Each structure stands twice: as C-alpha cells, then as structure tokens.
Amino acid sequence: MTTETTAGTTPETTAVTTTETIAVTTTETTTTPVPLVLAGARGHGRWHLDNIRRLQRAGRVRLAGICELTPLADEEIPDGLGTPAQSPDLGALLDRTGARIAVLCTPIPTHTDLALTAARRGVHVLLEKPPTPSYAEFRRLADGIDEAGVACQIGFQSLGSHAVPAIRELIADGAIGEVSGVGGAGAWARDEAYYRRAPWAGRRRMNGTDVVDGVLTNPLAHTTATALALLGTTRADDVTGIETELWRANAIESDDTSCVRMTTPRGPVAVAATLCAEHPGEPYVLVHGRSGRITFWYKQDRVLLQRAGHGPQEFTYGRTDLLDNLVDHLTAGAELLVPPAATGAFMRLVEAVRTAPDPRPLPDGAWRTDPDGDRRIVPGVDALVAAVADTLSLYSELGAPWAPRKEASLG
C-alpha cells in the first residue's frame, strides 16, 4: 500500500581497518542541582529514573517529584534518589515542589497537554518522542512553548551523539562527494506481550484520540529523525513529499513492517523498519555519496566511512545526554540540541502515517510465529529492510512478494 537486541552485521563491517575512539565530553558540575519532576516513571520511565540518578549523583539535578496515577512503592525508586514527592496531578506537583524541569515520559496522546501544563508555570520540558500524535498537536505544542518562553527538548537521544556533527562535517568537506540521499534501516523484534504493555500500544487511535503508535513513529522513530538530521533537513518545510507503505503482521491497528520515502531539496530520505525481524540487529542510517558512503549505527555512536581511494575507517564517538544538555542550556546558555523546530520534518512523517489508510495486514503466508509462539516473524524482511536503505527504494519497488509491485523511481 503506497500513500530498534543483538548487534547485527552488515557487509560494510567486514573491511574495517582503522578504529578511532573519541571520549564522551564531561560537563562541569553545577553549583546548585536543578530540581525536576518526572511524569511517567514506569516502563521506559525507569530509564529516566536511572539517568536522573546518575545526574543527581553528579550534582546536576535533584528529583523533587514523581507524577504517576499509582504512586511508586519505595522499592521502585532507585537508591540515591531520596523520597521525592508524588502526585497524579502534574500541575499541583510542580507547584508543590518548585521544579524547574519536567521530564515527560507518558502516553503519546498526553504529551501536548502535560507539556503545556508545565510551560504555563514557567517550567522547562524534556519530552519523550514522538512529540505528539499529529501535526496539529505539534503546532499547538510548539506555539504554547514559544508563548510561555520556556525551553523544550525533544527526546531523540541519537541527536545528542557527537557523531551527528562529525558526519555533517565529513559531508560538508566532500569526503564522499555529492550526497545523493540517505537511507535508514531498523530490523527489530517485539513479542505479542509488547502490544499488551499499555492500552494504547499498537493503536492508531483510541477513544477518538490519535495515538499513531507505529514502528516508524515510535519504536524506530530515531531512524528517520537521525537520517533527516544528517541530511540537514529537520524542519517541517524541508519536506516536499512523502510516500508511505504501511503493513502489519501482528493483530494490531498500527504498522509493524513499513517504509517511507521523503522528498527534500537535498535528496531523498528512505527508511524501512520492522518489529518482525528474523535476526534482529542494530538500526543504522546510511548516507549515499557519489564517491563513498557513511554508515551510522546510532545506538552505538559508531560510524563507518567508506570512500574511493581510501581504506575503510571506523570511528566511535561520545554522546551528550539530552537532560544534561537541557540543564546546561538553563544554567550556562548552551544551545539546545533538539528543540521542537528540529523535529518538524519528523512530524511531517507522523502526520503522513496518521492520515494514510490503515495499515494492510500481511497475508497469512507472509509471516510465521517463532518456535516459542510468542512473536511473529516475516521471512526475508531483514534483507528487504536493508535493501530500502541501500537503494532508496520502497518495498513495492523491490519486489516484496506481499506488496503490489511498481517500477522503482529512485535508486
């Protein structure tokens, strides 16, 4: 239909001859820890609790409160975080604690209202991705943040990688010649329990409200956001066209095996993603140049440079944590790494997925269950996902047996 495991191996990794390690840049300890509140401390919120504990130990922040519908038990709060105040009412908790930052890791449909609840109190925001489930909500969020005059950081952690500016510099220096496009590939596996983790999981909408919890827009959202960032096309008006092919093997509303091609003035961005991989691997972004290519495994901050007349070179970079960056922005005037405007192009993708026809179910013969019977696998999808990134084509142009065939227009 047109309208992120175990590390994997790609052909490019076999010829690496040079490795360079670049250390993570450390940040000076602030004199007074910045008080913050975490909304959504279970599920992925546990990662935020651990990260807050790390920064609290460094004297950067202080966990002043936790907002959850059901309070956390003592054993759910990591050691070293003290006894933060708890309330299911974010506004009341912010007023009570005097927090300067709200970290929001809540269901997607709640993002805008909670972020604006904080903003109207002068509280700065770290908001999990995707920012919102629709472009209209994104505009409401961005406009409200601007009106309140607070900072908002969107949680695309890959955009804190020091590899991102390094790759941009390689491109600007002509290391791989003229860039012809960027591909992205994410082949992950999620069992059926993944879709039972929350009422909104795997939903396109719920109770009349947009959710858009699909593979491109949530679990592997970083792939597209990172590809757009490397190309330097992150703002909404950088995108002039979008083609989507949305499929699902699981019994869900949203897509779990999809691809997209976005048209920009600097070339196409084509990304394929699945949660039904045979052999799950590390997602990556691939920059195509006339005389070389750059592969970026963004979860590992690892870069492979291949170019004519040179041996392959591999680099490992450090990463700036986005909450750390937000604190530096507030205390030392550092530039915010991922403000809402830097996710406008990604939100054009979210809107395209939201307004596309519902994902088409794969035919029964196109998927199988794993030996344990707890997840669905699409045979051949790993290679298909990689081929999208490699050729900048869509599933239908690559001859996927379950996708209506059409002639490739890019490659």
CSV table of C-alpha atoms in Angstrom, one decimal:
chain,number,residue,atom,x,y,z
A,1,MET,CA,0.0,0.0,0.0
A,2,THR,CA,1.5,3.3,-1.1
A,3,THR,CA,0.2,6.5,0.2
A,4,GLU,CA,15.4,-0.6,17.4
A,5,THR,CA,18.7,-6.8,20.7
A,6,THR,CA,21.6,-8.3,19.4
A,7,ALA,CA,24.0,-6.4,17.3
A,8,GLY,CA,23.7,-7.2,13.6
A,9,THR,CA,26.4,-7.4,10.9
A,10,THR,CA,26.2,-5.6,7.6
A,11,PRO,CA,28.5,-6.1,4.7
A,12,GLU,CA,30.3,-2.8,5.4
A,13,THR,CA,31.7,-4.0,8.8
A,14,THR,CA,33.9,-6.7,7.4
A,15,ALA,CA,36.6,-4.5,5.8
A,16,VAL,CA,37.3,-2.1,8.7
A,17,THR,CA,40.9,-1.4,9.2
A,18,THR,CA,41.0,1.7,11.3
A,19,THR,CA,39.3,2.4,14.6
A,20,GLU,CA,39.3,5.7,16.4
A,21,THR,CA,37.7,6.2,19.8
A,22,ILE,CA,36.5,9.7,20.8
A,23,ALA,CA,35.7,10.1,24.5
A,24,VAL,CA,32.5,11.4,25.9
A,25,THR,CA,32.7,15.0,26.9
A,26,THR,CA,32.0,15.5,30.5
A,27,THR,CA,30.1,18.5,31.9
A,28,GLU,CA,31.1,20.7,34.8
A,29,THR,CA,29.1,20.1,38.0
A,30,THR,CA,26.5,22.8,38.7
A,31,THR,CA,26.7,24.6,42.0
A,32,THR,CA,23.0,24.1,42.8
A,33,PRO,CA,21.2,21.0,41.5
A,34,VAL,CA,18.2,21.8,39.3
A,35,PRO,CA,15.0,20.4,40.8
A,36,LEU,CA,12.9,18.4,38.4
A,37,VAL,CA,9.8,16.2,38.3
A,38,LEU,CA,9.4,13.0,36.3
A,39,ALA,CA,6.0,12.2,34.9
A,40,GLY,CA,5.8,8.6,33.9
A,41,ALA,CA,8.2,6.6,35.9
A,42,ARG,CA,7.3,3.1,34.9
A,43,GLY,CA,8.1,1.3,31.6
A,44,HIS,CA,10.6,3.4,29.7
A,45,GLY,CA,10.3,5.9,32.6
A,46,ARG,CA,12.6,3.5,34.5
A,47,TRP,CA,15.4,4.5,32.1
A,48,HIS,CA,14.8,8.2,33.0
A,49,LEU,CA,14.9,7.3,36.7
A,50,ASP,CA,18.3,5.8,36.3
A,51,ASN,CA,19.5,8.7,34.2
A,52,ILE,CA,18.3,11.2,36.8
A,53,ARG,CA,20.0,9.2,39.5
A,54,ARG,CA,23.3,9.5,37.5
A,55,LEU,CA,22.9,13.2,37.1
A,56,GLN,CA,21.8,13.7,40.7
A,57,ARG,CA,25.0,11.9,41.9
A,58,ALA,CA,26.9,14.4,39.7
A,59,GLY,CA,25.2,17.3,41.4
A,60,ARG,CA,23.4,18.3,38.2
A,61,VAL,CA,19.8,17.7,39.2
A,62,ARG,CA,17.6,16.8,42.1
A,63,LEU,CA,14.5,14.6,41.7
A,64,ALA,CA,11.8,16.6,43.5
A,65,GLY,CA,8.7,14.7,42.5
A,66,ILE,CA,7.2,11.8,40.6
A,67,CYS,CA,3.9,12.0,38.8
A,68,GLU,CA,2.1,8.7,38.4
A,69,LEU,CA,-1.5,7.7,38.6
A,70,THR,CA,-0.4,5.0,41.1
A,71,PRO,CA,2.4,6.1,43.4
A,72,LEU,CA,5.7,4.2,43.1
A,73,ALA,CA,6.5,1.9,46.0
A,74,ASP,CA,9.8,2.5,47.8
A,75,GLU,CA,11.4,-0.4,46.1
A,76,GLU,CA,10.6,1.1,42.6
A,77,ILE,CA,12.6,4.2,43.3
A,78,PRO,CA,16.4,3.6,42.7
A,79,ASP,CA,18.7,4.1,45.6
A,80,GLY,CA,20.1,7.5,45.9
A,81,LEU,CA,17.1,9.4,44.8
A,82,GLY,CA,15.7,10.1,48.3
A,83,THR,CA,12.0,10.3,48.9
A,84,PRO,CA,10.5,12.5,46.2
A,85,ALA,CA,7.0,13.9,46.5
A,86,GLN,CA,4.4,12.0,44.5
A,87,SER,CA,1.1,13.0,43.0
A,88,PRO,CA,-1.1,12.1,40.0
A,89,ASP,CA,-1.6,15.8,39.3
A,90,LEU,CA,1.3,17.2,37.4
A,91,GLY,CA,0.4,20.9,37.9
A,92,ALA,CA,-0.1,20.5,41.6
A,93,LEU,CA,3.2,18.6,41.9
A,94,LEU,CA,5.1,21.3,40.0
A,95,ASP,CA,3.6,24.0,42.2
A,96,ARG,CA,4.4,22.0,45.4
A,97,THR,CA,8.0,21.2,44.5
A,98,GLY,CA,9.1,24.3,42.7
A,99,ALA,CA,10.6,22.2,40.0
A,100,ARG,CA,12.4,23.9,37.1
A,101,ILE,CA,12.2,21.0,34.7
A,102,ALA,CA,9.5,18.5,33.9
A,103,VAL,CA,10.6,15.2,32.3
A,104,LEU,CA,7.6,13.7,30.5
A,105,CYS,CA,7.5,10.0,29.6
A,106,THR,CA,3.8,9.5,29.4
A,107,PRO,CA,1.4,8.0,26.7
A,108,ILE,CA,1.7,9.8,23.4
A,109,PRO,CA,-1.7,11.4,23.4
A,110,THR,CA,-1.0,13.2,26.8
A,111,HIS,CA,2.2,14.9,25.6
A,112,THR,CA,0.9,18.2,24.5
A,113,ASP,CA,-1.4,18.9,27.5
A,114,LEU,CA,1.2,17.9,30.0
A,115,ALA,CA,4.0,19.9,28.3
A,116,LEU,CA,1.8,23.0,28.3
A,117,THR,CA,0.8,22.4,31.9
A,118,ALA,CA,4.5,22.7,32.7
A,119,ALA,CA,5.2,25.5,30.3
A,120,ARG,CA,2.4,27.8,31.7
A,121,ARG,CA,4.1,27.5,35.1
A,122,GLY,CA,7.4,28.6,33.6
A,123,VAL,CA,8.8,25.0,33.9
A,124,HIS,CA,11.1,23.8,31.2
A,125,VAL,CA,10.4,20.4,29.5
A,126,LEU,CA,12.2,17.3,28.3
A,127,LEU,CA,9.5,15.5,26.2
A,128,GLU,CA,9.8,11.9,25.1
A,129,LYS,CA,9.5,11.2,21.4
A,130,PRO,CA,7.4,11.2,19.3
A,131,PRO,CA,6.5,14.7,20.5
A,132,THR,CA,2.8,14.5,19.5
A,133,PRO,CA,0.5,12.2,17.6
A,134,SER,CA,-0.5,14.8,14.9
A,135,TYR,CA,1.0,17.8,13.2
A,136,ALA,CA,-1.8,20.0,14.6
A,137,GLU,CA,-0.9,18.9,18.1
A,138,PHE,CA,2.7,19.6,17.3
A,139,ARG,CA,1.9,23.2,16.3
A,140,ARG,CA,-0.1,23.6,19.5
A,141,LEU,CA,2.8,22.3,21.5
A,142,ALA,CA,5.4,24.5,19.7
A,143,ASP,CA,3.3,27.6,19.8
A,144,GLY,CA,2.5,27.1,23.5
A,145,ILE,CA,6.2,26.6,24.3
A,146,ASP,CA,7.1,29.8,22.4
A,147,GLU,CA,4.4,31.8,24.1
A,148,ALA,CA,5.5,30.6,27.6
A,149,GLY,CA,9.1,31.4,26.8
A,150,VAL,CA,10.4,28.1,28.2
A,151,ALA,CA,12.8,25.6,26.8
A,152,CYS,CA,11.6,22.3,25.4
A,153,GLN,CA,13.9,19.4,24.5
A,154,ILE,CA,12.5,16.5,22.4
A,155,GLY,CA,13.9,13.2,23.5
A,156,PHE,CA,15.6,11.9,20.3
A,157,GLN,CA,18.7,10.7,22.2
A,158,SER,CA,20.5,9.8,19.0
A,159,LEU,CA,20.7,13.5,18.1
A,160,GLY,CA,22.9,14.0,21.1
A,161,SER,CA,25.6,11.8,19.5
A,162,HIS,CA,28.8,13.6,18.7
A,163,ALA,CA,28.8,11.5,15.5
A,164,VAL,CA,26.0,13.7,14.1
A,165,PRO,CA,28.1,16.9,13.7
A,166,ALA,CA,31.1,14.8,12.7
A,167,ILE,CA,29.2,13.2,9.9
A,168,ARG,CA,27.8,16.6,8.8
A,169,GLU,CA,31.4,17.9,8.7
A,170,LEU,CA,32.5,14.9,6.6
A,171,ILE,CA,29.7,15.6,4.2
A,172,ALA,CA,30.5,19.4,4.0
A,173,ASP,CA,34.1,18.6,3.4
A,174,GLY,CA,33.2,16.4,0.4
A,175,ALA,CA,34.5,13.2,1.9
A,176,ILE,CA,32.0,11.1,0.0
A,177,GLY,CA,31.3,13.5,-2.8
A,178,GLU,CA,27.9,14.9,-3.6
A,179,VAL,CA,25.2,13.3,-1.4
A,180,SER,CA,22.5,11.6,-3.4
A,181,GLY,CA,20.3,10.6,-0.5
A,182,VAL,CA,20.1,9.0,2.9
A,183,GLY,CA,18.7,5.6,3.8
A,184,GLY,CA,17.7,4.1,7.1
A,185,ALA,CA,17.1,0.5,8.3
A,186,GLY,CA,15.7,-0.9,11.5
A,187,ALA,CA,15.1,-4.6,12.0
A,188,TRP,CA,13.9,-5.3,15.5
A,189,ALA,CA,11.7,-8.0,17.1
A,190,ARG,CA,8.9,-7.5,19.6
A,191,ASP,CA,6.7,-10.2,21.0
A,192,GLU,CA,3.0,-10.1,21.4
A,193,ALA,CA,3.3,-9.0,25.0
A,194,TYR,CA,4.8,-5.8,23.7
A,195,TYR,CA,1.4,-4.8,22.4
A,196,ARG,CA,-0.2,-5.6,25.7
A,197,ARG,CA,2.1,-3.4,27.7
A,198,ALA,CA,-0.3,-0.5,27.7
A,199,PRO,CA,-3.9,0.2,26.4
A,200,TRP,CA,-2.5,2.5,23.7
A,201,ALA,CA,0.2,0.1,22.4
A,202,GLY,CA,-0.1,-0.7,18.7
A,203,ARG,CA,-3.1,1.6,18.3
A,204,ARG,CA,-3.7,4.3,15.7
A,205,ARG,CA,-6.4,5.9,17.7
A,206,MET,CA,-8.2,5.3,21.0
A,207,ASN,CA,-11.5,6.7,22.2
A,208,GLY,CA,-11.5,9.1,19.3
A,209,THR,CA,-8.0,10.4,20.0
A,210,ASP,CA,-4.9,9.9,17.8
A,211,VAL,CA,-2.2,7.6,19.1
A,212,VAL,CA,-0.2,6.6,16.0
A,213,ASP,CA,2.0,4.0,17.8
A,214,GLY,CA,3.5,2.5,14.7
A,215,VAL,CA,7.0,1.2,14.0
A,216,LEU,CA,8.1,4.3,12.1
A,217,THR,CA,6.7,6.8,14.5
A,218,ASN,CA,7.6,5.3,17.9
A,219,PRO,CA,10.0,2.4,18.5
A,220,LEU,CA,12.2,3.1,15.4
A,221,ALA,CA,11.4,6.8,15.2
A,222,HIS,CA,15.1,7.6,15.8
A,223,THR,CA,16.0,6.1,12.4
A,224,THR,CA,14.0,8.7,10.4
A,225,ALA,CA,14.8,11.6,12.7
A,226,THR,CA,18.6,10.8,12.5
A,227,ALA,CA,18.5,10.4,8.7
A,228,LEU,CA,16.8,13.8,8.4
A,229,ALA,CA,19.4,15.3,10.8
A,230,LEU,CA,22.4,14.0,8.8
A,231,LEU,CA,20.9,15.5,5.6
A,232,GLY,CA,20.3,18.8,7.3
A,233,THR,CA,16.6,18.7,6.6
A,234,THR,CA,14.9,18.7,10.0
A,235,ARG,CA,12.4,21.5,9.7
A,236,ALA,CA,8.8,20.9,8.5
A,237,ASP,CA,9.2,23.0,5.3
A,238,ASP,CA,12.3,20.9,4.3
A,239,VAL,CA,9.9,18.1,3.4
A,240,THR,CA,8.2,18.5,0.0
A,241,GLY,CA,6.7,15.0,-0.5
A,242,ILE,CA,6.1,11.7,1.4
A,243,GLU,CA,5.4,8.2,0.2
A,244,THR,CA,4.4,5.5,2.8
A,245,GLU,CA,3.9,1.8,2.7
A,246,LEU,CA,2.4,0.6,5.9
A,247,TRP,CA,1.9,-3.1,6.7
A,248,ARG,CA,1.3,-5.2,9.8
A,249,ALA,CA,2.0,-8.9,10.6
A,250,ASN,CA,0.6,-8.6,14.2
A,251,ALA,CA,-3.1,-8.3,15.1
A,252,ILE,CA,-2.8,-4.6,15.9
A,253,GLU,CA,-4.2,-1.4,14.4
A,254,SER,CA,-0.8,0.3,13.7
A,255,ASP,CA,2.0,-0.7,11.4
A,256,ASP,CA,4.9,-3.0,12.4
A,257,THR,CA,6.6,-3.5,9.0
A,258,SER,CA,6.7,-0.3,7.0
A,259,CYS,CA,8.8,2.0,4.8
A,260,VAL,CA,8.7,5.7,3.9
A,261,ARG,CA,10.4,7.9,1.3
A,262,MET,CA,10.6,11.6,2.0
A,263,THR,CA,11.5,14.2,-0.7
A,264,THR,CA,13.7,17.1,0.4
A,265,PRO,CA,15.7,19.7,-1.5
A,266,ARG,CA,18.9,17.9,-0.6
A,267,GLY,CA,17.8,14.5,-1.8
A,268,PRO,CA,15.5,11.6,-0.7
A,269,VAL,CA,15.3,10.0,2.7
A,270,ALA,CA,14.2,6.4,2.6
A,271,VAL,CA,13.7,4.4,5.8
A,272,ALA,CA,12.4,0.9,6.4
A,273,ALA,CA,11.5,-0.6,9.7
A,274,THR,CA,10.1,-3.8,11.1
A,275,LEU,CA,9.4,-5.3,14.5
A,276,CYS,CA,9.1,-8.8,12.9
A,277,ALA,CA,12.8,-9.4,12.0
A,278,GLU,CA,14.2,-12.9,11.6
A,279,HIS,CA,17.6,-11.8,13.1
A,280,PRO,CA,17.2,-8.5,15.0
A,281,GLY,CA,20.1,-6.1,14.6
A,282,GLU,CA,21.3,-2.6,15.3
A,283,PRO,CA,19.4,0.1,13.4
A,284,TYR,CA,21.5,2.3,11.2
A,285,VAL,CA,21.5,5.2,8.8
A,286,LEU,CA,23.4,5.2,5.5
A,287,VAL,CA,24.5,8.4,3.7
A,288,HIS,CA,25.0,7.8,0.0
A,289,GLY,CA,27.6,9.9,-1.8
A,290,ARG,CA,28.8,9.9,-5.4
A,291,SER,CA,32.2,8.7,-4.3
A,292,GLY,CA,31.5,6.9,-1.0
A,293,ARG,CA,29.1,6.2,1.9
A,294,ILE,CA,28.9,6.7,5.6
A,295,THR,CA,27.1,4.2,7.8
A,296,PHE,CA,26.0,5.3,11.3
A,297,TRP,CA,24.8,2.8,13.9
A,298,TYR,CA,23.2,5.5,16.0
A,299,LYS,CA,22.5,3.5,19.2
A,300,GLN,CA,26.2,2.6,19.3
A,301,ASP,CA,27.6,6.1,18.2
A,302,ARG,CA,29.6,4.1,15.7
A,303,VAL,CA,30.5,5.4,12.2
A,304,LEU,CA,32.0,3.6,9.2
A,305,LEU,CA,33.4,5.8,6.4
A,306,GLN,CA,34.0,4.2,3.0
A,307,ARG,CA,35.3,6.3,0.1
A,308,ALA,CA,37.1,5.9,-3.2
A,309,GLY,CA,40.8,5.7,-2.9
A,310,HIS,CA,40.9,5.1,0.9
A,311,GLY,CA,40.6,2.2,3.2
A,312,PRO,CA,37.5,1.9,5.4
A,313,GLN,CA,37.7,3.8,8.6
A,314,GLU,CA,35.6,3.3,11.7
A,315,PHE,CA,35.0,5.8,14.5
A,316,THR,CA,33.3,5.6,17.8
A,317,TYR,CA,32.0,8.9,19.3
A,318,GLY,CA,30.8,10.2,22.6
A,319,ARG,CA,27.3,11.5,23.3
A,320,THR,CA,25.7,14.4,25.2
A,321,ASP,CA,22.8,13.3,27.3
A,322,LEU,CA,19.7,15.4,26.4
A,323,LEU,CA,18.7,16.1,30.0
A,324,ASP,CA,22.3,17.2,30.8
A,325,ASN,CA,22.2,19.5,27.7
A,326,LEU,CA,18.9,21.0,28.9
A,327,VAL,CA,20.5,21.7,32.3
A,328,ASP,CA,23.4,23.3,30.6
A,329,HIS,CA,21.0,25.4,28.5
A,330,LEU,CA,19.3,26.7,31.6
A,331,THR,CA,22.5,27.3,33.7
A,332,ALA,CA,25.2,28.2,31.2
A,333,GLY,CA,23.3,29.2,28.0
A,334,ALA,CA,24.3,26.1,26.0
A,335,GLU,CA,22.5,25.6,22.7
A,336,LEU,CA,19.6,23.2,23.0
A,337,LEU,CA,20.2,20.1,20.9
A,338,VAL,CA,16.7,19.1,20.0
A,339,PRO,CA,14.2,21.9,20.2
A,340,PRO,CA,10.7,21.3,18.7
A,341,ALA,CA,11.6,23.1,15.5
A,342,ALA,CA,14.3,20.5,14.9
A,343,THR,CA,11.7,17.8,14.8
A,344,GLY,CA,9.3,19.4,12.3
A,345,ALA,CA,10.3,17.2,9.4
A,346,PHE,CA,9.8,14.1,11.5
A,347,MET,CA,6.4,15.3,12.5
A,348,ARG,CA,5.5,15.6,8.8
A,349,LEU,CA,6.2,11.8,8.7
A,350,VAL,CA,3.9,11.3,11.7
A,351,GLU,CA,1.2,13.2,10.0
A,352,ALA,CA,1.6,11.2,6.8
A,353,VAL,CA,1.3,8.0,8.7
A,354,ARG,CA,-1.7,9.3,10.7
A,355,THR,CA,-3.6,10.3,7.6
A,356,ALA,CA,-2.7,7.3,5.5
A,357,PRO,CA,-5.1,4.4,5.0
A,358,ASP,CA,-5.0,1.9,7.8
A,359,PRO,CA,-2.0,-0.5,7.5
A,360,ARG,CA,-2.8,-3.5,5.4
A,361,PRO,CA,-2.4,-6.9,7.1
A,362,LEU,CA,0.2,-9.2,5.6
A,363,PRO,CA,-1.3,-12.3,4.1
A,364,ASP,CA,-1.1,-15.4,6.4
A,365,GLY,CA,1.6,-17.0,4.3
A,366,ALA,CA,3.9,-13.9,4.6
A,367,TRP,CA,4.6,-14.4,8.3
A,368,ARG,CA,5.2,-17.2,10.8
A,369,THR,CA,5.4,-17.5,14.6
A,370,ASP,CA,8.8,-18.1,16.3
A,371,PRO,CA,9.4,-21.5,18.0
A,372,ASP,CA,8.1,-20.2,21.3
A,373,GLY,CA,5.0,-19.0,19.7
A,374,ASP,CA,5.2,-15.5,21.2
A,375,ARG,CA,6.2,-13.3,18.3
A,376,ARG,CA,5.6,-13.1,14.6
A,377,ILE,CA,8.4,-13.2,12.0
A,378,VAL,CA,8.3,-12.0,8.4
A,379,PRO,CA,10.7,-14.2,6.4
A,380,GLY,CA,13.0,-12.2,4.3
A,381,VAL,CA,12.2,-8.9,5.9
A,382,ASP,CA,15.7,-8.3,7.2
A,383,ALA,CA,17.2,-8.2,3.7
A,384,LEU,CA,14.3,-6.2,2.4
A,385,VAL,CA,14.7,-3.5,5.1
A,386,ALA,CA,18.4,-3.3,4.3
A,387,ALA,CA,17.7,-3.0,0.6
A,388,VAL,CA,15.5,0.0,1.2
A,389,ALA,CA,18.4,1.8,2.9
A,390,ASP,CA,20.8,0.7,0.2
A,391,THR,CA,18.7,1.6,-2.8
A,392,LEU,CA,16.4,4.3,-1.5
A,393,SER,CA,13.5,2.3,-2.9
A,394,LEU,CA,10.2,1.2,-1.4
A,395,TYR,CA,9.1,-2.4,-0.6
A,396,SER,CA,6.8,-2.4,-3.7
A,397,GLU,CA,9.7,-1.3,-5.9
A,398,LEU,CA,11.9,-4.0,-4.5
A,399,GLY,CA,9.5,-6.8,-5.4
A,400,ALA,CA,8.3,-7.7,-1.9
A,401,PRO,CA,6.0,-10.7,-2.5
A,402,TRP,CA,3.2,-9.2,-0.4
A,403,ALA,CA,3.5,-5.6,-1.8
A,404,PRO,CA,1.8,-4.5,-5.1
A,405,ARG,CA,4.7,-4.2,-7.5
A,406,LYS,CA,5.6,-0.9,-9.1
A,407,GLU,CA,8.6,0.3,-11.1
A,408,ALA,CA,11.4,1.9,-9.0
A,409,SER,CA,11.7,5.6,-9.4
A,410,LEU,CA,14.8,6.0,-7.2
A,411,GLY,CA,18.0,4.1,-6.7
